[in-house]
Amino acid sequence: MHTTYPLTAIVGQDRMKRALILNAINPQIGGVLIRGERGTAKSTAARGLAALLPPITAVADCPFSCNPERPDQLCFQCLELTNLVSAPTVEKTTAFVDLPVSATEDRVVGTLDIEKAIQEGQKHFEPGVLAAANRGILYVDEVNLLDDHVVDLLLDSAAMGVNTVEREGISVQHPSRFVLIGSMNPEEGDLRPQLLDRFAHAVDVTGIEDAEERVAILQRRLEYDLDPDGFVSEWKARETSLGEQVIAARRCYHEVEYTDRDLYTIAALTTNFGVDGHRADIVILKTACAQAAFEGRRQITTRDIHYAAELALPHRMKKQPFMEAGLHPDHLQKNLEEAEAQAQQMVDSDEQATEDVEGTQSADEKKVKRTMTRV
């Protein structure tokens, strides 16, 4: 049995690991695109994330690994069970599905047997990759070489959490909630801007230049190659701790609160960077809530928004001629401070307008707090 290199043993690449962890907390953030040269731990990190997560409990014999504790996320087969509570369950490892770049649409979404449906009146569905990846991780190496239409399907399912297959007036729907991870080497070509924008997070990784860290990478890799099981055992405590932290964050994610001031800050920040559309605003909010949940907090802060913007903005910024790719930390911090000031002005203006209408209601009473809906 192959032993997976631990995620926590990867030296550096903190932003990449953070993006993976936050998407594991809430897969509907929308996926991670990892761009970088060969040998920068892209695929190692993706596999390490799957190995980090604890086993899942699923309905026995369900090809979609439905969660018996979430009746709102059941497949068409589990919905037909007369008593879901008493249905047998099994424990499964978190799925890691590696999608080849040659994958066709039918291979990804699954196929319906139209002839059997017409003749026998039964919905015979052959599950595809999206079914196998439900509640797990779907990894696409060289995603820039995958057919654009297939990439669209993957991104749709990652965002919606549902896969729908329709043929000749017959429709089948099943849960498809997974962490979508794409990786690519920019030297082999880029994604179209329309597809690039639909990845919630994009992280650029490069080889580490610090000599001490390069030595640490070399030493750990040699130790792993010499004794994989022993190396994994050495890192098991850290892996278990991080996995438990992710699961705890999943449970409390929908309890994380944000205020109107946070929304104004996010909106002002994306406006200051000239980001088109509104996808970035939504991604930043979801990511900030996941970051707060990961740290065990029930309220997002400006720091959470900062972390979220680092992942959500670089691939959405308009690039001018001769402009370097990426997002400079000082530029982000300056724009975030300006966004905070603008947000405070908007909140003050709203409160003044409310006072004019409602009288002397206290500021605390007027502060609006909201939470993310359950995922």
Coordinates of C-alpha atoms in Angstrom, one line a residue:
M1 CA 0.0 0.0 0.0
H2 CA 1.4 3.4 -1.0
T3 CA 2.2 5.8 1.9
T4 CA 1.3 9.4 1.3
Y5 CA 3.8 12.2 2.1
P6 CA 2.3 14.2 5.0
L7 CA 1.0 17.7 4.3
T8 CA 2.4 19.1 7.5
A9 CA 5.9 17.8 6.5
I10 CA 6.0 20.0 3.4
V11 CA 8.5 22.8 3.9
G12 CA 7.3 26.3 3.3
Q13 CA 4.5 27.0 0.7
D14 CA 2.3 28.2 3.5
R15 CA -0.1 30.1 1.2
M16 CA -0.7 27.0 -0.9
K17 CA -1.3 24.9 2.2
R18 CA -3.7 27.5 3.7
A19 CA -5.7 27.6 0.5
L20 CA -6.1 23.8 0.5
I21 CA -7.1 23.8 4.2
L22 CA -9.7 26.5 3.8
N23 CA -11.3 24.8 0.8
A24 CA -11.4 21.6 2.9
I25 CA -13.3 23.5 5.5
N26 CA -15.8 24.7 3.0
P27 CA -15.5 23.0 -0.4
Q28 CA -18.1 25.5 -1.8
I29 CA -15.6 28.3 -1.6
G30 CA -14.9 27.1 -5.2
G31 CA -11.5 25.3 -5.5
V32 CA -7.8 26.0 -5.7
L33 CA -5.6 26.5 -8.8
I34 CA -1.9 25.9 -8.0
R35 CA 0.4 27.4 -10.6
G36 CA 4.1 26.7 -10.6
E37 CA 7.1 25.0 -12.0
R38 CA 7.8 21.3 -11.7
G39 CA 9.0 20.0 -8.4
T40 CA 7.2 22.5 -6.1
A41 CA 5.1 20.0 -4.2
K42 CA 1.8 20.8 -6.0
S43 CA 0.6 17.2 -6.4
T44 CA 2.2 16.2 -3.1
A45 CA 0.2 18.8 -1.2
A46 CA -3.1 17.7 -2.9
R47 CA -2.6 14.1 -2.0
G48 CA -1.4 15.1 1.5
L49 CA -4.7 17.0 2.1
A50 CA -6.7 13.8 1.4
A51 CA -4.5 11.7 3.7
L52 CA -4.8 14.4 6.4
L53 CA -8.6 14.3 6.6
P54 CA -10.2 11.6 8.9
P55 CA -12.5 8.8 7.6
I56 CA -16.1 9.7 6.7
T57 CA -19.3 7.9 7.6
A58 CA -21.4 7.0 4.6
V59 CA -24.5 5.1 3.8
A60 CA -23.5 1.5 2.9
D61 CA -23.7 0.5 -0.8
C62 CA -24.2 4.1 -1.8
P63 CA -22.0 4.9 -4.9
F64 CA -22.1 8.6 -3.9
S65 CA -21.0 8.1 -0.2
C66 CA -24.0 10.0 1.1
N67 CA -23.7 11.4 4.6
P68 CA -26.5 9.9 6.7
E69 CA -26.4 12.9 9.0
R70 CA -27.3 15.3 6.2
P71 CA -30.7 14.4 4.7
D72 CA -30.6 17.6 2.7
Q73 CA -27.6 16.2 0.7
L74 CA -28.8 12.7 -0.3
C75 CA -28.7 11.1 -3.7
F76 CA -31.8 9.8 -5.5
Q77 CA -31.2 6.3 -4.2
C78 CA -30.9 7.2 -0.5
L79 CA -34.0 9.4 -0.8
E80 CA -35.9 6.3 -1.6
L81 CA -34.8 4.5 1.7
T82 CA -37.8 4.1 4.0
N83 CA -35.7 4.7 7.1
L84 CA -32.4 6.4 6.7
V85 CA -31.7 6.4 10.4
S86 CA -31.6 2.6 10.5
A87 CA -29.7 2.2 7.2
P88 CA -26.4 0.5 7.6
T89 CA -23.3 2.7 7.4
V90 CA -19.6 2.2 6.6
E91 CA -16.5 4.2 7.3
K92 CA -14.5 5.3 4.2
T93 CA -11.2 7.1 3.8
T94 CA -11.6 10.5 2.3
A95 CA -11.6 9.9 -1.5
F96 CA -8.8 11.3 -3.7
V97 CA -9.8 11.2 -7.3
D98 CA -7.1 11.9 -9.9
L99 CA -8.7 13.1 -13.1
P100 CA -6.7 12.5 -16.4
V101 CA -6.6 15.3 -18.9
S102 CA -8.1 13.0 -21.5
A103 CA -11.3 12.7 -19.5
T104 CA -14.6 13.1 -21.5
E105 CA -17.8 14.7 -20.3
D106 CA -19.5 11.3 -19.8
R107 CA -16.6 10.0 -17.8
V108 CA -16.9 13.1 -15.5
V109 CA -20.6 13.4 -15.0
G110 CA -21.8 9.8 -15.5
T111 CA -24.1 8.3 -18.0
L112 CA -27.8 7.5 -18.2
D113 CA -29.1 4.3 -19.9
I114 CA -31.9 5.8 -22.0
E115 CA -32.9 2.5 -23.5
K116 CA -33.5 0.9 -20.1
A117 CA -35.3 3.9 -18.9
I118 CA -37.7 3.9 -21.8
Q119 CA -38.3 0.1 -21.9
E120 CA -38.3 -0.7 -18.2
G121 CA -39.2 2.7 -16.7
Q122 CA -36.1 2.6 -14.5
K123 CA -33.4 5.2 -14.1
H124 CA -30.2 3.4 -14.7
F125 CA -27.3 5.7 -13.9
E126 CA -23.6 4.8 -14.2
P127 CA -21.8 7.2 -11.8
G128 CA -18.8 9.2 -13.0
V129 CA -15.9 11.0 -11.5
L130 CA -18.1 13.5 -9.8
A131 CA -19.8 10.7 -7.9
A132 CA -16.6 9.1 -6.8
A133 CA -15.3 12.5 -5.6
N134 CA -18.3 13.4 -3.4
R135 CA -17.1 14.4 0.1
G136 CA -13.5 14.0 -1.1
I137 CA -10.9 15.6 -3.2
L138 CA -10.9 15.9 -7.0
Y139 CA -7.4 16.6 -8.4
V140 CA -6.7 17.7 -11.9
D141 CA -3.0 17.9 -12.9
E142 CA -2.3 20.0 -16.0
V143 CA -5.8 21.4 -15.8
N144 CA -4.8 24.0 -18.4
L145 CA -4.7 21.1 -20.9
L146 CA -8.1 19.8 -20.1
D147 CA -11.0 20.5 -22.4
D148 CA -12.6 23.8 -21.5
H149 CA -16.1 22.3 -21.4
V150 CA -15.0 19.7 -18.9
V151 CA -13.3 22.3 -16.7
D152 CA -16.6 24.3 -16.8
L153 CA -18.5 21.2 -15.5
L154 CA -16.0 20.7 -12.7
L155 CA -16.2 24.3 -11.6
D156 CA -20.0 24.2 -11.7
S157 CA -20.2 21.1 -9.5
A158 CA -17.5 22.5 -7.1
A159 CA -19.6 25.7 -6.6
M160 CA -23.0 24.2 -6.5
G161 CA -22.3 20.9 -4.7
V162 CA -24.7 19.0 -7.1
N163 CA -24.3 17.1 -10.3
T164 CA -27.3 17.0 -12.7
V165 CA -27.4 14.7 -15.7
E166 CA -30.2 15.1 -18.2
R167 CA -30.8 13.0 -21.3
E168 CA -33.9 12.8 -23.5
G169 CA -36.1 14.4 -20.8
I170 CA -34.8 12.1 -18.1
S171 CA -32.9 13.7 -15.2
V172 CA -30.7 12.4 -12.4
Q173 CA -29.2 14.5 -9.6
H174 CA -26.8 13.5 -6.9
P175 CA -24.6 15.4 -4.4
S176 CA -21.1 16.3 -5.6
R177 CA -19.4 18.2 -2.9
F178 CA -15.6 18.0 -3.2
V179 CA -12.5 20.1 -2.9
L180 CA -11.4 20.9 -6.4
I181 CA -7.7 21.2 -6.9
G182 CA -6.2 22.1 -10.2
S183 CA -2.5 22.4 -10.9
M184 CA -0.5 23.6 -13.9
N185 CA 2.8 24.7 -15.2
P186 CA 2.3 28.2 -16.7
E187 CA 5.1 27.4 -19.2
E188 CA 2.7 24.9 -20.9
G189 CA 0.0 27.5 -21.4
D190 CA -2.5 29.3 -19.3
L191 CA -6.3 28.9 -18.7
R192 CA -8.7 31.2 -20.5
P193 CA -9.5 34.2 -18.3
Q194 CA -13.2 33.1 -18.0
L195 CA -12.1 29.8 -16.5
L196 CA -9.3 31.3 -14.4
D197 CA -11.8 33.7 -12.7
R198 CA -14.0 30.8 -11.8
F199 CA -11.4 29.2 -9.6
A200 CA -12.0 30.7 -6.2
H201 CA -8.3 30.7 -5.2
A202 CA -5.1 30.8 -7.2
V203 CA -1.7 30.3 -5.7
D204 CA 1.6 30.8 -7.5
V205 CA 4.4 28.5 -6.1
T206 CA 8.1 28.7 -6.8
G207 CA 11.1 26.8 -5.7
I208 CA 12.4 27.8 -2.3
E209 CA 15.7 29.8 -2.4
D210 CA 16.6 29.8 1.3
A211 CA 19.5 27.4 1.8
E212 CA 18.3 26.0 5.2
E213 CA 14.8 25.3 3.9
R214 CA 16.2 23.6 0.9
V215 CA 18.3 21.4 3.1
A216 CA 15.2 20.6 5.2
I217 CA 13.3 19.6 2.1
L218 CA 16.2 17.3 1.1
Q219 CA 16.5 15.7 4.5
R220 CA 12.8 15.0 4.9
R221 CA 12.5 13.6 1.4
L222 CA 15.5 11.2 2.0
E223 CA 14.0 10.1 5.3
Y224 CA 10.6 9.5 3.6
D225 CA 12.2 7.5 0.8
L226 CA 14.3 5.4 3.3
D227 CA 11.3 4.6 5.6
P228 CA 7.9 5.9 4.4
D229 CA 5.9 4.3 7.3
G230 CA 8.3 5.5 9.9
F231 CA 8.4 9.0 8.5
V232 CA 4.5 9.1 8.4
S233 CA 4.4 7.9 12.0
E234 CA 6.8 10.7 13.0
W235 CA 4.4 13.3 11.6
K236 CA 1.2 11.5 12.7
A237 CA 0.5 13.7 15.8
R238 CA 0.8 16.9 13.7
E239 CA -1.4 15.4 11.0
T240 CA -4.1 14.3 13.4
S241 CA -4.1 17.7 15.2
L242 CA -4.5 19.6 11.9
G243 CA -7.2 17.2 10.7
E244 CA -9.2 17.6 13.9
Q245 CA -8.9 21.4 13.5
V246 CA -10.3 21.2 10.0
I247 CA -13.3 19.1 11.1
A248 CA -14.0 21.4 14.1
A249 CA -13.9 24.4 11.7
R250 CA -16.4 22.6 9.4
R251 CA -18.8 22.2 12.3
C252 CA -18.7 25.9 13.4
Y253 CA -18.3 27.5 10.0
H254 CA -22.0 28.4 9.7
E255 CA -21.9 30.1 13.1
V256 CA -19.2 32.6 12.1
E257 CA -20.6 36.1 12.1
Y258 CA -19.8 39.1 9.9
T259 CA -21.1 42.7 10.0
D260 CA -22.2 45.3 7.4
R261 CA -18.8 46.9 8.0
D262 CA -17.1 43.8 6.9
L263 CA -19.2 43.7 3.7
Y264 CA -18.4 47.3 2.9
T265 CA -14.7 46.6 3.5
I266 CA -14.7 43.7 1.1
A267 CA -16.7 45.7 -1.5
A268 CA -14.4 48.7 -1.3
L269 CA -11.3 46.5 -1.5
T270 CA -12.4 44.8 -4.7
T271 CA -13.4 48.1 -6.1
N272 CA -10.1 49.7 -5.3
F273 CA -8.3 46.9 -7.2
G274 CA -10.6 47.3 -10.2
V275 CA -11.9 43.7 -10.1
D276 CA -14.6 42.9 -12.6
G277 CA -17.8 41.2 -11.4
H278 CA -18.8 40.1 -7.9
R279 CA -17.3 36.6 -7.6
A280 CA -14.3 37.9 -5.8
D281 CA -16.4 39.6 -3.1
I282 CA -18.3 36.3 -2.4
V283 CA -15.1 34.3 -2.4
I284 CA -13.4 36.7 0.0
L285 CA -16.3 36.6 2.5
K286 CA -16.5 32.8 2.4
T287 CA -12.8 32.4 2.8
A288 CA -12.6 34.9 5.7
C289 CA -15.3 33.0 7.5
A290 CA -13.4 29.7 6.9
Q291 CA -10.2 31.3 8.2
A292 CA -12.0 32.5 11.4
A293 CA -13.6 29.1 11.9
F294 CA -10.1 27.5 11.4
E295 CA -8.8 29.6 14.3
G296 CA -11.8 28.8 16.4
R297 CA -13.4 32.2 16.3
R298 CA -17.1 33.2 15.6
Q299 CA -16.4 36.6 14.2
I300 CA -14.3 37.6 11.1
T301 CA -11.6 40.3 11.4
T302 CA -9.7 42.5 9.0
R303 CA -6.9 40.0 9.2
D304 CA -9.2 37.3 7.9
I305 CA -10.2 39.5 5.0
H306 CA -6.5 40.2 4.3
Y307 CA -5.7 36.5 4.2
A308 CA -8.7 35.8 1.9
A309 CA -7.8 38.6 -0.5
E310 CA -4.3 37.1 -0.9
L311 CA -5.9 34.0 -2.3
A312 CA -8.9 35.5 -4.2
L313 CA -7.4 38.6 -5.9
P314 CA -4.1 37.9 -7.7
H315 CA -5.6 36.1 -10.7
R316 CA -8.5 38.5 -11.0
M317 CA -6.5 41.7 -11.1
K318 CA -6.3 43.6 -14.4
K319 CA -2.8 43.4 -15.6
Q320 CA -1.3 46.4 -17.4
P321 CA 1.5 46.1 -19.9
F322 CA 4.8 45.3 -18.3
M323 CA 3.1 44.8 -14.9
E324 CA 4.4 41.9 -12.8
A325 CA 2.0 39.2 -12.0
G326 CA 0.9 38.7 -8.4
L327 CA -0.2 40.9 -5.6
H328 CA 2.4 42.9 -3.7
P329 CA 1.8 42.7 0.1
D330 CA 2.3 46.5 0.6
H331 CA -0.2 47.2 -2.2
L332 CA -2.8 44.9 -0.6
Q333 CA -2.2 46.4 2.9
K334 CA -2.6 50.0 1.6
N335 CA -5.8 49.2 -0.3
L336 CA -7.2 47.3 2.7
E337 CA -6.6 50.3 5.0
E338 CA -8.3 52.6 2.5
A339 CA -11.2 50.1 2.2
E340 CA -11.6 50.0 6.0
A341 CA -11.8 53.8 6.1
Q342 CA -14.4 53.9 3.3
A343 CA -16.4 51.1 5.0
Q344 CA -16.4 53.1 8.3
Q345 CA -17.7 56.1 6.4
M346 CA -20.5 54.1 4.9
V347 CA -21.5 52.5 8.2
D348 CA -21.5 55.9 9.9
S349 CA -23.6 57.3 7.1
D350 CA -26.1 54.4 7.5
E351 CA -26.2 54.8 11.3
Q352 CA -26.9 58.5 10.9
A353 CA -29.7 57.9 8.5
T354 CA -31.2 55.3 10.8
E355 CA -31.0 57.7 13.8
D356 CA -32.8 60.3 11.7
V357 CA -35.6 57.9 11.1
E358 CA -35.7 55.8 14.3
G359 CA -34.5 58.3 16.9
T360 CA -32.0 57.5 19.6
Q361 CA -31.6 53.7 19.2
S362 CA -28.1 52.7 20.4
A363 CA -25.3 51.8 18.0
D364 CA -25.0 48.3 19.5
E365 CA -28.7 47.7 18.8
K366 CA -28.3 48.8 15.2
K367 CA -25.2 46.7 14.5
V368 CA -26.2 44.0 12.0
K369 CA -24.5 40.6 12.3
R370 CA -25.0 37.8 9.9
T371 CA -23.7 34.2 9.6
M372 CA -22.9 32.0 6.7
T373 CA -25.6 29.5 5.8
R374 CA -24.8 25.9 6.6
V375 CA -22.7 24.1 3.9

